[in-house]
mmCIF file of C-alpha atoms in Angstrom:
data_model
loop_
_atom_site.group_PDB
_atom_site.id
_atom_site.type_symbol
_atom_site.label_atom_id
_atom_site.label_comp_id
_atom_site.label_asym_id
_atom_site.label_seq_id
_atom_site.Cartn_x
_atom_site.Cartn_y
_atom_site.Cartn_z
ATOM 1 C CA UNK V 7 0.038 -0.032 -0.106
ATOM 2 C CA UNK V 8 1.418 3.483 -0.995
ATOM 3 C CA UNK V 9 -0.179 5.093 2.234
ATOM 4 C CA UNK V 10 2.241 5.428 5.098
ATOM 5 C CA UNK V 11 -0.439 4.793 7.747
ATOM 6 C CA UNK V 12 -1.391 1.348 6.113
ATOM 7 C CA UNK V 13 -0.340 -1.666 8.285
ATOM 8 C CA UNK V 14 1.158 -4.876 6.624
ATOM 9 C CA UNK V 15 -0.372 -8.321 6.848
ATOM 10 C CA UNK V 16 2.387 -9.342 9.090
ATOM 11 C CA UNK V 17 1.600 -6.372 11.487
ATOM 12 C CA UNK V 18 -2.044 -7.401 11.589
ATOM 13 C CA UNK V 19 -1.168 -10.917 12.461
ATOM 14 C CA UNK V 20 0.965 -9.884 15.448
ATOM 15 C CA UNK V 21 -2.000 -7.742 16.689
ATOM 16 C CA UNK V 22 -4.103 -10.727 16.478
ATOM 17 C CA UNK V 23 -1.614 -12.997 18.038
ATOM 18 C CA UNK V 24 -1.129 -10.596 21.057
ATOM 19 C CA UNK V 25 -4.874 -10.091 21.500
ATOM 20 C CA UNK V 26 -5.462 -13.710 21.534
ATOM 21 C CA UNK V 27 -2.299 -15.064 23.608
ATOM 22 C CA UNK V 28 -2.167 -12.080 26.095
ATOM 23 C CA UNK V 29 -4.687 -12.800 29.014
ATOM 24 C CA UNK V 30 -4.744 -8.643 29.969
ATOM 25 C CA UNK V 31 -5.254 -7.519 26.246
ATOM 26 C CA UNK V 32 -7.740 -10.299 25.655
ATOM 27 C CA UNK V 33 -9.811 -9.034 28.496
ATOM 28 C CA UNK V 34 -10.118 -5.690 26.822
ATOM 29 C CA UNK V 35 -12.268 -7.277 23.851
ATOM 30 C CA UNK V 36 -15.882 -7.863 23.760
ATOM 31 C CA UNK V 37 -16.121 -11.696 24.278
ATOM 32 C CA UNK V 38 -18.465 -12.162 20.845
ATOM 33 C CA UNK V 39 -17.161 -15.664 20.500
ATOM 34 C CA UNK V 40 -18.965 -16.465 24.267
ATOM 35 C CA UNK V 41 -22.603 -16.769 22.611
ATOM 36 C CA UNK V 42 -23.350 -18.711 19.491
ATOM 37 C CA UNK V 43 -24.931 -16.766 16.535
ATOM 38 C CA UNK V 44 -26.276 -19.044 13.576
ATOM 39 C CA UNK V 45 -25.647 -16.399 10.951
ATOM 40 C CA UNK V 46 -22.008 -16.229 11.658
ATOM 41 C CA UNK V 47 -21.296 -19.945 10.599
ATOM 42 C CA UNK V 48 -18.454 -20.343 8.327
ATOM 43 C CA UNK V 49 -18.361 -22.860 5.370
ATOM 44 C CA UNK V 50 -14.903 -23.967 3.885
ATOM 45 C CA UNK V 51 -15.254 -25.044 0.376
ATOM 46 C CA UNK V 52 -11.746 -25.067 -0.980
ATOM 47 C CA UNK V 53 -8.113 -26.135 0.709
ATOM 48 C CA UNK V 54 -7.397 -23.680 3.621
ATOM 49 C CA UNK V 55 -4.999 -23.330 6.243
ATOM 50 C CA UNK V 56 -5.318 -21.650 9.535
ATOM 51 C CA UNK V 57 -2.214 -20.668 11.032
ATOM 52 C CA UNK V 58 -3.129 -17.947 13.376
ATOM 53 C CA UNK V 59 -5.806 -18.127 16.427
ATOM 54 C CA UNK V 60 -9.540 -17.802 15.581
ATOM 55 C CA UNK V 61 -12.516 -17.154 17.710
ATOM 56 C CA UNK V 62 -15.395 -18.416 15.984
ATOM 57 C CA UNK V 63 -19.160 -17.074 16.427
ATOM 58 C CA UNK V 64 -20.831 -19.874 14.877
ATOM 59 C CA UNK V 65 -20.736 -23.432 13.194
ATOM 60 C CA UNK V 66 -17.817 -24.750 10.917
ATOM 61 C CA UNK V 67 -18.871 -26.513 7.736
ATOM 62 C CA UNK V 68 -16.196 -28.321 5.485
ATOM 63 C CA UNK V 69 -18.150 -28.956 2.500
ATOM 64 C CA UNK V 70 -17.664 -32.032 0.148
ATOM 65 C CA UNK V 71 -14.201 -31.960 -1.276
ATOM 66 C CA UNK V 72 -12.759 -29.268 1.281
ATOM 67 C CA UNK V 73 -9.534 -29.476 3.314
ATOM 68 C CA UNK V 74 -9.003 -27.488 6.500
ATOM 69 C CA UNK V 75 -5.576 -27.550 8.212
ATOM 70 C CA UNK V 76 -5.519 -26.101 11.876
ATOM 71 C CA UNK V 77 -2.268 -25.198 13.095
ATOM 72 C CA UNK V 78 -3.356 -23.054 15.826
ATOM 73 C CA UNK V 79 -5.867 -22.387 18.616
ATOM 74 C CA UNK V 80 -9.801 -21.962 17.517
ATOM 75 C CA UNK V 81 -12.235 -21.130 20.305
ATOM 76 C CA UNK V 82 -15.531 -22.654 19.437
ATOM 77 C CA UNK V 83 -18.897 -20.985 20.797
ATOM 78 C CA UNK V 84 -21.239 -22.626 23.236
ATOM 79 C CA UNK V 85 -23.465 -24.832 20.950
ATOM 80 C CA UNK V 86 -21.555 -24.706 17.906
ATOM 81 C CA UNK V 87 -20.370 -27.725 15.802
ATOM 82 C CA UNK V 88 -17.864 -28.734 13.402
ATOM 83 C CA UNK V 89 -19.274 -31.007 10.517
ATOM 84 C CA UNK V 90 -17.044 -32.501 8.201
ATOM 85 C CA UNK V 91 -19.020 -33.682 4.715
ATOM 86 C CA UNK V 92 -18.208 -36.976 2.855
ATOM 87 C CA UNK V 93 -15.210 -36.409 1.069
ATOM 88 C CA UNK V 94 -13.859 -33.515 3.042
ATOM 89 C CA UNK V 95 -10.822 -33.415 5.650
ATOM 90 C CA UNK V 96 -10.228 -31.674 8.825
ATOM 91 C CA UNK V 97 -6.797 -31.741 9.846
ATOM 92 C CA UNK V 98 -5.161 -30.708 13.232
ATOM 93 C CA UNK V 99 -1.525 -30.095 12.952
ATOM 94 C CA UNK V 100 -0.854 -29.035 16.481
ATOM 95 C CA UNK V 101 -4.146 -27.217 16.621
ATOM 96 C CA UNK V 102 -6.452 -26.854 19.303
ATOM 97 C CA UNK V 103 -10.375 -26.758 19.332
ATOM 98 C CA UNK V 104 -11.883 -25.789 22.537
ATOM 99 C CA UNK V 105 -14.182 -23.106 24.167
ATOM 100 C CA UNK V 106 -12.241 -19.920 25.696
ATOM 101 C CA UNK V 107 -15.366 -19.099 27.804
ATOM 102 C CA UNK V 108 -15.422 -22.330 29.886
ATOM 103 C CA UNK V 109 -18.475 -23.636 28.147
ATOM 104 C CA UNK V 110 -18.919 -26.941 26.039
ATOM 105 C CA UNK V 111 -19.424 -27.106 22.410
ATOM 106 C CA UNK V 112 -20.849 -29.822 20.272
ATOM 107 C CA UNK V 113 -17.807 -31.253 18.924
ATOM 108 C CA UNK V 114 -16.928 -32.831 15.201
ATOM 109 C CA UNK V 115 -19.479 -34.617 13.108
ATOM 110 C CA UNK V 116 -18.188 -36.830 10.515
ATOM 111 C CA UNK V 117 -20.755 -37.326 8.088
ATOM 112 C CA UNK V 118 -21.046 -40.565 6.017
ATOM 113 C CA UNK V 119 -23.089 -41.297 3.109
ATOM 114 C CA UNK V 120 -22.721 -44.496 1.095
ATOM 115 C CA UNK V 121 -19.082 -45.667 1.331
ATOM 116 C CA UNK V 122 -17.825 -42.287 1.686
ATOM 117 C CA UNK V 123 -17.319 -39.725 4.676
ATOM 118 C CA UNK V 124 -15.661 -37.058 6.309
ATOM 119 C CA UNK V 125 -12.150 -37.387 7.911
ATOM 120 C CA UNK V 126 -10.009 -36.034 10.753
ATOM 121 C CA UNK V 127 -6.344 -36.314 11.295
ATOM 122 C CA UNK V 128 -4.634 -35.326 14.538
ATOM 123 C CA UNK V 129 -0.953 -34.928 15.305
ATOM 124 C CA UNK V 130 0.243 -35.689 18.561
ATOM 125 C CA UNK V 131 0.294 -32.543 19.891
ATOM 126 C CA UNK V 132 -3.194 -31.438 18.686
ATOM 127 C CA UNK V 133 -6.288 -31.633 21.081
ATOM 128 C CA UNK V 134 -9.882 -30.815 21.325
ATOM 129 C CA UNK V 135 -11.490 -29.703 24.564
ATOM 130 C CA UNK V 136 -14.317 -28.720 26.077
ATOM 131 C CA UNK V 137 -16.908 -30.664 23.742
ATOM 132 C CA UNK V 138 -20.232 -32.775 24.278
ATOM 133 C CA UNK V 139 -18.760 -35.187 21.670
ATOM 134 C CA UNK V 140 -15.336 -34.932 20.449
ATOM 135 C CA UNK V 141 -16.124 -37.023 17.304
ATOM 136 C CA UNK V 142 -19.209 -38.565 16.296
ATOM 137 C CA UNK V 143 -20.151 -40.308 12.844
ATOM 138 C CA UNK V 144 -23.343 -39.392 11.288
ATOM 139 C CA UNK V 145 -24.828 -41.564 8.761
ATOM 140 C CA UNK V 146 -26.970 -39.771 6.003
ATOM 141 C CA UNK V 147 -30.288 -41.463 5.132
ATOM 142 C CA UNK V 148 -30.403 -42.874 1.563
ATOM 143 C CA UNK V 149 -31.837 -40.604 -1.005
ATOM 144 C CA UNK V 150 -35.683 -40.332 -0.563
ATOM 145 C CA UNK V 151 -36.119 -41.290 3.039
#
């Protein structure tokens, strides 16, 4: 950007990192991630890497054929779920899924249809915390039911 007052992507990432990691600074933020908002749900339709902390406010859907790699902390709001469609992949590469408000979130649904299902891969230092059902496999009904 030609404007000297513009911030670079790296500067913004550093601000986000500090607001997420440092408790004193985080207390200055309005905790919008502590209440569930259906209209704030996110759908992943491509290959995406999350390397910086995220505070979600709704569900997270991984569409068929998508791939999400999480290498950071992701705070899920109460009542939210992660739904992984058949043929989609969720990879927790050292990532952490949790609720930052001391409440529970629904967990991860691996959808199954026919011989295909959503998949999840976790590395040794990945974690899923504060979830009612860490991972649940849901069988989709046959067409017409």
